[in-house]
PDB file of C-alpha atoms in Angstrom:
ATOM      1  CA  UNK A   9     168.621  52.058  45.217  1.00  0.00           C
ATOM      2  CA  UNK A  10     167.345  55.010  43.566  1.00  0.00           C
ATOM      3  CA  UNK A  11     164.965  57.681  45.343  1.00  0.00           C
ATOM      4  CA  UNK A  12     161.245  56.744  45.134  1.00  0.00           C
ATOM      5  CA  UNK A  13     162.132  52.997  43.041  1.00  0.00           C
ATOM      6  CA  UNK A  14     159.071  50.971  43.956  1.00  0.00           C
ATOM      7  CA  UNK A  15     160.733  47.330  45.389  1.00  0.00           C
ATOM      8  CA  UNK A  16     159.067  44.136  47.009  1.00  0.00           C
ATOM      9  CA  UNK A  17     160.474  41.964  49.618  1.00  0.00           C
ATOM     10  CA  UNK A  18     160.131  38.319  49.277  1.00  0.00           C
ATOM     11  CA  UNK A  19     160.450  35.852  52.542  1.00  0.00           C
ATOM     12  CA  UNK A  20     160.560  32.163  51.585  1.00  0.00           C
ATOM     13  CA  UNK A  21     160.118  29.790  53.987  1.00  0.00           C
ATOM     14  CA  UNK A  22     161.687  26.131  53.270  1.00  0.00           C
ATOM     15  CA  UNK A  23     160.582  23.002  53.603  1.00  0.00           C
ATOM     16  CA  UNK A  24     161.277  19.733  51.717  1.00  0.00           C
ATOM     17  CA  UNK A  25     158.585  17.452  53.778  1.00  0.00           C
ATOM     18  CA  UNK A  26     155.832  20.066  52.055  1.00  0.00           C
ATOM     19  CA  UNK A  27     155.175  22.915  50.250  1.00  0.00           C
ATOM     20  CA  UNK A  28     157.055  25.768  51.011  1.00  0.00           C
ATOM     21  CA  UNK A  29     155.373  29.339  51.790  1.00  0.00           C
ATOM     22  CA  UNK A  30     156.273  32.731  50.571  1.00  0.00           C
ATOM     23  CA  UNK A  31     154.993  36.334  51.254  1.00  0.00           C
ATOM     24  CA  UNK A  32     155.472  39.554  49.673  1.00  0.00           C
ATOM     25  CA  UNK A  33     155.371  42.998  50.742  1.00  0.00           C
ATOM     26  CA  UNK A  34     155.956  46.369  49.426  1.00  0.00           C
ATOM     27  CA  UNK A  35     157.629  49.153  50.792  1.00  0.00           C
ATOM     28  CA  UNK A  36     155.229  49.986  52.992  1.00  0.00           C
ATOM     29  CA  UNK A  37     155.324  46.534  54.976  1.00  0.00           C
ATOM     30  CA  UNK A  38     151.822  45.777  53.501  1.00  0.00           C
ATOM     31  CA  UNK A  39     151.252  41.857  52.032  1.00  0.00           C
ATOM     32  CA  UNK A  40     150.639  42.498  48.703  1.00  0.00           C
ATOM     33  CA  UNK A  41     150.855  38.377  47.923  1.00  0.00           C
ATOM     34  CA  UNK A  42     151.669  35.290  49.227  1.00  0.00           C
ATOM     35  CA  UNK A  43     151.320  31.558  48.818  1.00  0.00           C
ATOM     36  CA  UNK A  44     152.563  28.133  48.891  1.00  0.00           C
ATOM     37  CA  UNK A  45     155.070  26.852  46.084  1.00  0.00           C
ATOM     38  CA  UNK A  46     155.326  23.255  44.937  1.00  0.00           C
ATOM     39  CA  UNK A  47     157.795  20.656  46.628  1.00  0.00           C
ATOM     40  CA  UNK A  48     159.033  19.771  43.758  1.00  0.00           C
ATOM     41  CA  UNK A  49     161.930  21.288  42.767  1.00  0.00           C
ATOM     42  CA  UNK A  50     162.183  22.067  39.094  1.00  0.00           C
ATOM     43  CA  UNK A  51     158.665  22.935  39.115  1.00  0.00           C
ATOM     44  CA  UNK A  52     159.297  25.290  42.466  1.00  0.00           C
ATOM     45  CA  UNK A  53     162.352  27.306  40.849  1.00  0.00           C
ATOM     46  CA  UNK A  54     159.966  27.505  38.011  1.00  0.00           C
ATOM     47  CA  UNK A  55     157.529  29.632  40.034  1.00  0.00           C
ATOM     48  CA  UNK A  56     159.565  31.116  41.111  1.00  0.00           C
ATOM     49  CA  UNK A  57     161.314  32.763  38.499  1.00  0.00           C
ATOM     50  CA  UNK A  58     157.521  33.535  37.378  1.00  0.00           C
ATOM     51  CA  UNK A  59     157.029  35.066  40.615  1.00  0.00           C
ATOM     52  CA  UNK A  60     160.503  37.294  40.510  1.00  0.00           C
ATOM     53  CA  UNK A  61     159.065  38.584  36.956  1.00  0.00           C
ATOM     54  CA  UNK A  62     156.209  39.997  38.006  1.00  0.00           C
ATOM     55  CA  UNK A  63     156.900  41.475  41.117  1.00  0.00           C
ATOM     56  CA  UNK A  64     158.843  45.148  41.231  1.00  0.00           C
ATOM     57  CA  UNK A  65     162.614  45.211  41.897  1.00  0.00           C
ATOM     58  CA  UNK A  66     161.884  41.857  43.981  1.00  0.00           C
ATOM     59  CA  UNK A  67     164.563  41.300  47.356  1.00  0.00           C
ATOM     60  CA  UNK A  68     164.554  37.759  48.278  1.00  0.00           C
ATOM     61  CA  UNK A  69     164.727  36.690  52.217  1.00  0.00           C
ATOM     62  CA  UNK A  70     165.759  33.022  52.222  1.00  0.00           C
ATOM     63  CA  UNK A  71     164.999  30.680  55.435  1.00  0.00           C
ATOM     64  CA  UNK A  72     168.071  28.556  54.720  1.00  0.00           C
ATOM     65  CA  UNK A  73     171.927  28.426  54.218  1.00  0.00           C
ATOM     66  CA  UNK A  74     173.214  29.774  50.768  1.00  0.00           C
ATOM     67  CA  UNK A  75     175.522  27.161  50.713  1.00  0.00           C
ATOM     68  CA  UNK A  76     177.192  23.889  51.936  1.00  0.00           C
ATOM     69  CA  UNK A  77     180.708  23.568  53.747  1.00  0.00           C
ATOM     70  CA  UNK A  78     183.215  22.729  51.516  1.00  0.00           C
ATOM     71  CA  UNK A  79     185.462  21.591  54.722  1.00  0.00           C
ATOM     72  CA  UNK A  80     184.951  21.632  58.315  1.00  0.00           C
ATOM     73  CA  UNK A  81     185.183  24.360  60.005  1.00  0.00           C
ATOM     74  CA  UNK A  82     188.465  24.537  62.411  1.00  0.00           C
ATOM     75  CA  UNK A  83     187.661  27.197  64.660  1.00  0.00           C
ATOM     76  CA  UNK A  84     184.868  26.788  67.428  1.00  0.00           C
ATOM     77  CA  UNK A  85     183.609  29.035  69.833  1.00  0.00           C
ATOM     78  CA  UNK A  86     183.481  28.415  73.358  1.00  0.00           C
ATOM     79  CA  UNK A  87     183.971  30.472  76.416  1.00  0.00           C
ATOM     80  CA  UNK A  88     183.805  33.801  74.607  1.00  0.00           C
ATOM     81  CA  UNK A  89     186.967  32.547  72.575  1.00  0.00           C
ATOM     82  CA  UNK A  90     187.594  30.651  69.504  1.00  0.00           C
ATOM     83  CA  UNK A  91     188.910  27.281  70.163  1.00  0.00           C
ATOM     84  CA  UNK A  92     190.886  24.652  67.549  1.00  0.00           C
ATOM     85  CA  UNK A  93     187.836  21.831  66.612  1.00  0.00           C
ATOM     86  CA  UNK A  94     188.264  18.911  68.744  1.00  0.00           C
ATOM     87  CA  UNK A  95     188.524  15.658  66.834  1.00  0.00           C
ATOM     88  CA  UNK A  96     185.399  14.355  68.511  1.00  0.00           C
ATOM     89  CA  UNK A  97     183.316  17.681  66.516  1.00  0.00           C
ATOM     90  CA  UNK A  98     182.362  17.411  63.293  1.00  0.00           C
ATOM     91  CA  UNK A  99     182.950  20.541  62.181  1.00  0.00           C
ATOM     92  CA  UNK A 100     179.572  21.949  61.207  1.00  0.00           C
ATOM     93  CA  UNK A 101     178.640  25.054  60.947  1.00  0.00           C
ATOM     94  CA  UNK A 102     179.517  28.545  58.817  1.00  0.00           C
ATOM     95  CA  UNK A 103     180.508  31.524  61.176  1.00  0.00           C
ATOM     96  CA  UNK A 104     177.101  33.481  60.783  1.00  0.00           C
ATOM     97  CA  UNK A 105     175.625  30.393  62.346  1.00  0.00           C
ATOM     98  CA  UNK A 106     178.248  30.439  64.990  1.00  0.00           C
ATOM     99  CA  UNK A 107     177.480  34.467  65.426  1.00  0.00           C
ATOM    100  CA  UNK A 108     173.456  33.648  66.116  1.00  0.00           C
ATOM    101  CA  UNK A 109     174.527  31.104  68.558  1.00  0.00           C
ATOM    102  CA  UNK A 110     177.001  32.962  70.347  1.00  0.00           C
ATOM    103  CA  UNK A 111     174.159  35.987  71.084  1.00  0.00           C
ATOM    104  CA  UNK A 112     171.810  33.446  72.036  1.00  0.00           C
ATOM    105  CA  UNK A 113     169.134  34.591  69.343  1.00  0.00           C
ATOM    106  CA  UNK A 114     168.745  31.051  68.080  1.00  0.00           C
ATOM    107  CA  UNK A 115     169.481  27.535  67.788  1.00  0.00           C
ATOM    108  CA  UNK A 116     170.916  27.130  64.636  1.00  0.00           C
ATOM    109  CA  UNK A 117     170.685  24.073  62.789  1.00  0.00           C
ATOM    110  CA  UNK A 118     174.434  23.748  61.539  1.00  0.00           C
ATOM    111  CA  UNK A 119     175.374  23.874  57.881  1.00  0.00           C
ATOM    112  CA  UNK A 120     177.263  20.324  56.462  1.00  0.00           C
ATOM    113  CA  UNK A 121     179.762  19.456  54.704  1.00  0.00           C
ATOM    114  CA  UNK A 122     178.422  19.059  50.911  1.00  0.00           C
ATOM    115  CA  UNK A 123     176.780  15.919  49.971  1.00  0.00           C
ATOM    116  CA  UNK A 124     175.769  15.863  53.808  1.00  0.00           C
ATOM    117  CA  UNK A 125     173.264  18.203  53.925  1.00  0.00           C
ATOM    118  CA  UNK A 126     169.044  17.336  54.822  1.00  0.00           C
ATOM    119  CA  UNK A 127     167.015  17.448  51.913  1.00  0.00           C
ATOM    120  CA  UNK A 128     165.565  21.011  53.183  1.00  0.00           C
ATOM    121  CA  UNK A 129     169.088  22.508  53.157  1.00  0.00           C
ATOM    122  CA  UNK A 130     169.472  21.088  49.633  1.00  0.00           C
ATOM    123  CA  UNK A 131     166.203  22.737  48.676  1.00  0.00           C
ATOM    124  CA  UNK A 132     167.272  25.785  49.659  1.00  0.00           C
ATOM    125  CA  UNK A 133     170.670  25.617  48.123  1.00  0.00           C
ATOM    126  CA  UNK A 134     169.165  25.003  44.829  1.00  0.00           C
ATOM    127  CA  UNK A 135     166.851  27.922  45.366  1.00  0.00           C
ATOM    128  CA  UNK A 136     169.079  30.503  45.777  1.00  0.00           C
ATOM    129  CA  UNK A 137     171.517  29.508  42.742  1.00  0.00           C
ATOM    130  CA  UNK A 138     168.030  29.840  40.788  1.00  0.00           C
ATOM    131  CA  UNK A 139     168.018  33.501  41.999  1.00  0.00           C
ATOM    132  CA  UNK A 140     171.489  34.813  41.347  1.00  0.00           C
ATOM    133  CA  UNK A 141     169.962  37.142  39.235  1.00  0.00           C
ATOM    134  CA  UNK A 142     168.123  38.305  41.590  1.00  0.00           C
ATOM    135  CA  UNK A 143     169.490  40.497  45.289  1.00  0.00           C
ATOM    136  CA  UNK A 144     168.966  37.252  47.739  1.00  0.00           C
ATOM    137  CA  UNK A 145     170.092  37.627  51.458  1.00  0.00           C
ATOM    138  CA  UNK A 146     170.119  34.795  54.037  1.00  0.00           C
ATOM    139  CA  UNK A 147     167.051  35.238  56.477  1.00  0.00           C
ATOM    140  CA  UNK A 148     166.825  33.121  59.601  1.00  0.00           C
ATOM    141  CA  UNK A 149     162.926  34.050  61.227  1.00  0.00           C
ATOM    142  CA  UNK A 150     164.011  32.720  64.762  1.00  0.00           C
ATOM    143  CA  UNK A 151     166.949  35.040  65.289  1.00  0.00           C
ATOM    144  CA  UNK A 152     165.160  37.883  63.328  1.00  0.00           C
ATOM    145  CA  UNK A 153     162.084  37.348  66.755  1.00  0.00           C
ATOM    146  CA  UNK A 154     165.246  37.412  69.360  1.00  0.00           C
ATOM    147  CA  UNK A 155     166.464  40.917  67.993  1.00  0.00           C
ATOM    148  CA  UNK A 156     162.937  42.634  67.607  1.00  0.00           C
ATOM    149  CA  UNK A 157     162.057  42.820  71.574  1.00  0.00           C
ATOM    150  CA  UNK A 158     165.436  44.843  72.112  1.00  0.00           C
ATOM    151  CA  UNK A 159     164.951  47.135  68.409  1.00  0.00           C
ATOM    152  CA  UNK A 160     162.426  49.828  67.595  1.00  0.00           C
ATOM    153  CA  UNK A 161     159.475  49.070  66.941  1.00  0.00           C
ATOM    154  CA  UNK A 162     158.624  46.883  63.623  1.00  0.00           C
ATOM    155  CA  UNK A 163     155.318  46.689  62.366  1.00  0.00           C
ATOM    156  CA  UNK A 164     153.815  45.284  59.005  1.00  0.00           C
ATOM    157  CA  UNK A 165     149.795  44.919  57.768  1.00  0.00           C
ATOM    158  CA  UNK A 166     149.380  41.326  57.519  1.00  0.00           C
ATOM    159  CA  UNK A 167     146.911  39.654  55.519  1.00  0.00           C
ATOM    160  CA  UNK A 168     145.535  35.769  57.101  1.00  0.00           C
ATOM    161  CA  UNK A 169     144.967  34.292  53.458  1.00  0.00           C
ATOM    162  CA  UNK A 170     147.353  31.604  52.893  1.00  0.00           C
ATOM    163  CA  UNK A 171     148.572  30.805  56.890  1.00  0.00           C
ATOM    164  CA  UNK A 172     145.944  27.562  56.734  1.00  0.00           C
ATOM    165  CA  UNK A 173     148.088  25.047  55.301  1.00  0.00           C
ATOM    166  CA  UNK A 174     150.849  26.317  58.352  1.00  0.00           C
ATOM    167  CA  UNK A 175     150.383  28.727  60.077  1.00  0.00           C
ATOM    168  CA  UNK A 176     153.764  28.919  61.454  1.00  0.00           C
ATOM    169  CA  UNK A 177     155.366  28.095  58.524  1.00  0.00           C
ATOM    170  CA  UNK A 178     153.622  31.495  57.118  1.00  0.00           C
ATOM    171  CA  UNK A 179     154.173  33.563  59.932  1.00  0.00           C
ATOM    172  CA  UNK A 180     158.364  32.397  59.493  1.00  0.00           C
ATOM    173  CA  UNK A 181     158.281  33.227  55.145  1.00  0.00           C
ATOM    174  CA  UNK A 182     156.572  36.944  56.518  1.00  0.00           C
ATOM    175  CA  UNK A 183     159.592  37.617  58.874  1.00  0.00           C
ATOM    176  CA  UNK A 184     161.993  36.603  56.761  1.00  0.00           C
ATOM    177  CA  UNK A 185     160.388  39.389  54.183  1.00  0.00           C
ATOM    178  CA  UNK A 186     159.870  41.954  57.095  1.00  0.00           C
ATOM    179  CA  UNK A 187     163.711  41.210  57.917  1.00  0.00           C
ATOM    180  CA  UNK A 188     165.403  42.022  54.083  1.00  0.00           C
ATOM    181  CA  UNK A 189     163.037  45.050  54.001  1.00  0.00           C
ATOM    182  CA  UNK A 190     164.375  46.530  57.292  1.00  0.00           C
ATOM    183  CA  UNK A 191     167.462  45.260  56.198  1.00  0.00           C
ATOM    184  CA  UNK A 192     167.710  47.021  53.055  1.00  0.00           C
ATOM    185  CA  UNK A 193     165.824  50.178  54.087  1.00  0.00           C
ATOM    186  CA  UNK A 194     168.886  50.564  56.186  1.00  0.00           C
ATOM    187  CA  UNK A 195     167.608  49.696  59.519  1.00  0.00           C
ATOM    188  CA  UNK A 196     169.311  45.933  59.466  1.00  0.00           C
ATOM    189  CA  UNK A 197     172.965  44.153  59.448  1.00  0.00           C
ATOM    190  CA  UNK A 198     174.175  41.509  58.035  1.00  0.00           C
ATOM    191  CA  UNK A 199     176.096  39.434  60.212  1.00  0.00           C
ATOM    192  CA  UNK A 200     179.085  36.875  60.339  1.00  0.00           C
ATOM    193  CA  UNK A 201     180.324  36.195  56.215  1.00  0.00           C
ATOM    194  CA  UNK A 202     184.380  36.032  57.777  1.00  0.00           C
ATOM    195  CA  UNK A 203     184.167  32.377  56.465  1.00  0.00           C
ATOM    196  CA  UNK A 204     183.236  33.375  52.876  1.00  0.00           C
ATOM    197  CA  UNK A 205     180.152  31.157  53.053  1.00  0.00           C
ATOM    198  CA  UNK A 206     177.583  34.055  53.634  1.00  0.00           C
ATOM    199  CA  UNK A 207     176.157  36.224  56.115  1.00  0.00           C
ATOM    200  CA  UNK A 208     172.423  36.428  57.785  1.00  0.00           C
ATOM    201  CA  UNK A 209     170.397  39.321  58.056  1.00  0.00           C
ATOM    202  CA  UNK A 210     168.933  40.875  60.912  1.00  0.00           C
ATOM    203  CA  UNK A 211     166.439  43.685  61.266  1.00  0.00           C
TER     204      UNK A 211
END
């Protein structure tokens, strides 16, 4: 990134039983936008391909997996080891899931096999193939709220416009844009990625 190159951070938050909410900041950790795309999901990558055009240099924070398993996984984690899978597990799960778990930020809810996933984790696979133009990283909100008590101090000017429709659901797309701007202002890390299937970042 070059010295003094304006950029925005976008968190995305999503759902697939309602619309799903983004935020925006700038450099600065100031909400310079945010809003509520449509469910559907031609008319959501859409918007947001609008939305990447007219922000700066946009970073994308997504609240969901990249991508599905394309076999079960045959290493599990137990004990402070890795273990063989046992027939009776399914195999779910990429390692930066397993990594979150193991560090007791946050429950993850485990990545399928494809063809298996919830419609959520669909939504969100299709979103990020609709940004590979675009720098996307992996955000996960609840594991980004287990690291800040034990970091330095994070702190962002946040604007109450859109959190109506859910409030939560807000407050999740905003950390997940907090988290790729700490990340890539070089006060983050990306973590697990030793399956191949992608790696979460943390501020």
């Amino acid at each position: 990134m070059g010295a003094g190159r304006a950029r925005s951070y976008v968190g995305i938050d999503v759902q697939a039983a309602r619309r799903c909410p983004y935020a925006v900041l700038d450099s600065d950790a100031r909400v310079i936008r945010s809003g509520w795309l449509p469910r559907e999901p031609g008319a959501l990558t859409r918007e947001l391909g609008e939305l990447a055009s007219e922000l700066p240099a946009p970073v994308f924070g997504i609240d969901a997996p990249r991508q599905p398993l394309p076999a079960p996984r045959r290493w599990y984690w137990r004990g402070a080891a890795w273990h063989p899978r046992r027939p009776s597990e399914k195999g779910a799960g990429r390692h930066c899931e397993v990594v979150v778990k193991a560090h007791g930020l946050a429950n993850p809810q485990w990545t399928p096999l494809r063809g298996t996933a919830p419609p959520w984790m669909e939504l969100g696979f299709r979103i990020f193939d609709s940004l590979r133009a675009h720098v996307t990283h992996e955000a996960f909100p609840s594991a980004s709220y287990g690291m800040l008590p034990a970091g330095a101090a994070v702190e962002m000017r946040l604007a109450f416009d859109d959190f109506r429709p859910g409030p939560r659901d807000m407050l999740d797309a905003l950390a997940a844009a907090l988290t790729v701007r700490e990340f890539e202002q070089g006060r983050g890390q990306a973590v697990g990625g030793g399956d191949g299937l992608g790696s979460i970042v943390l501020p």
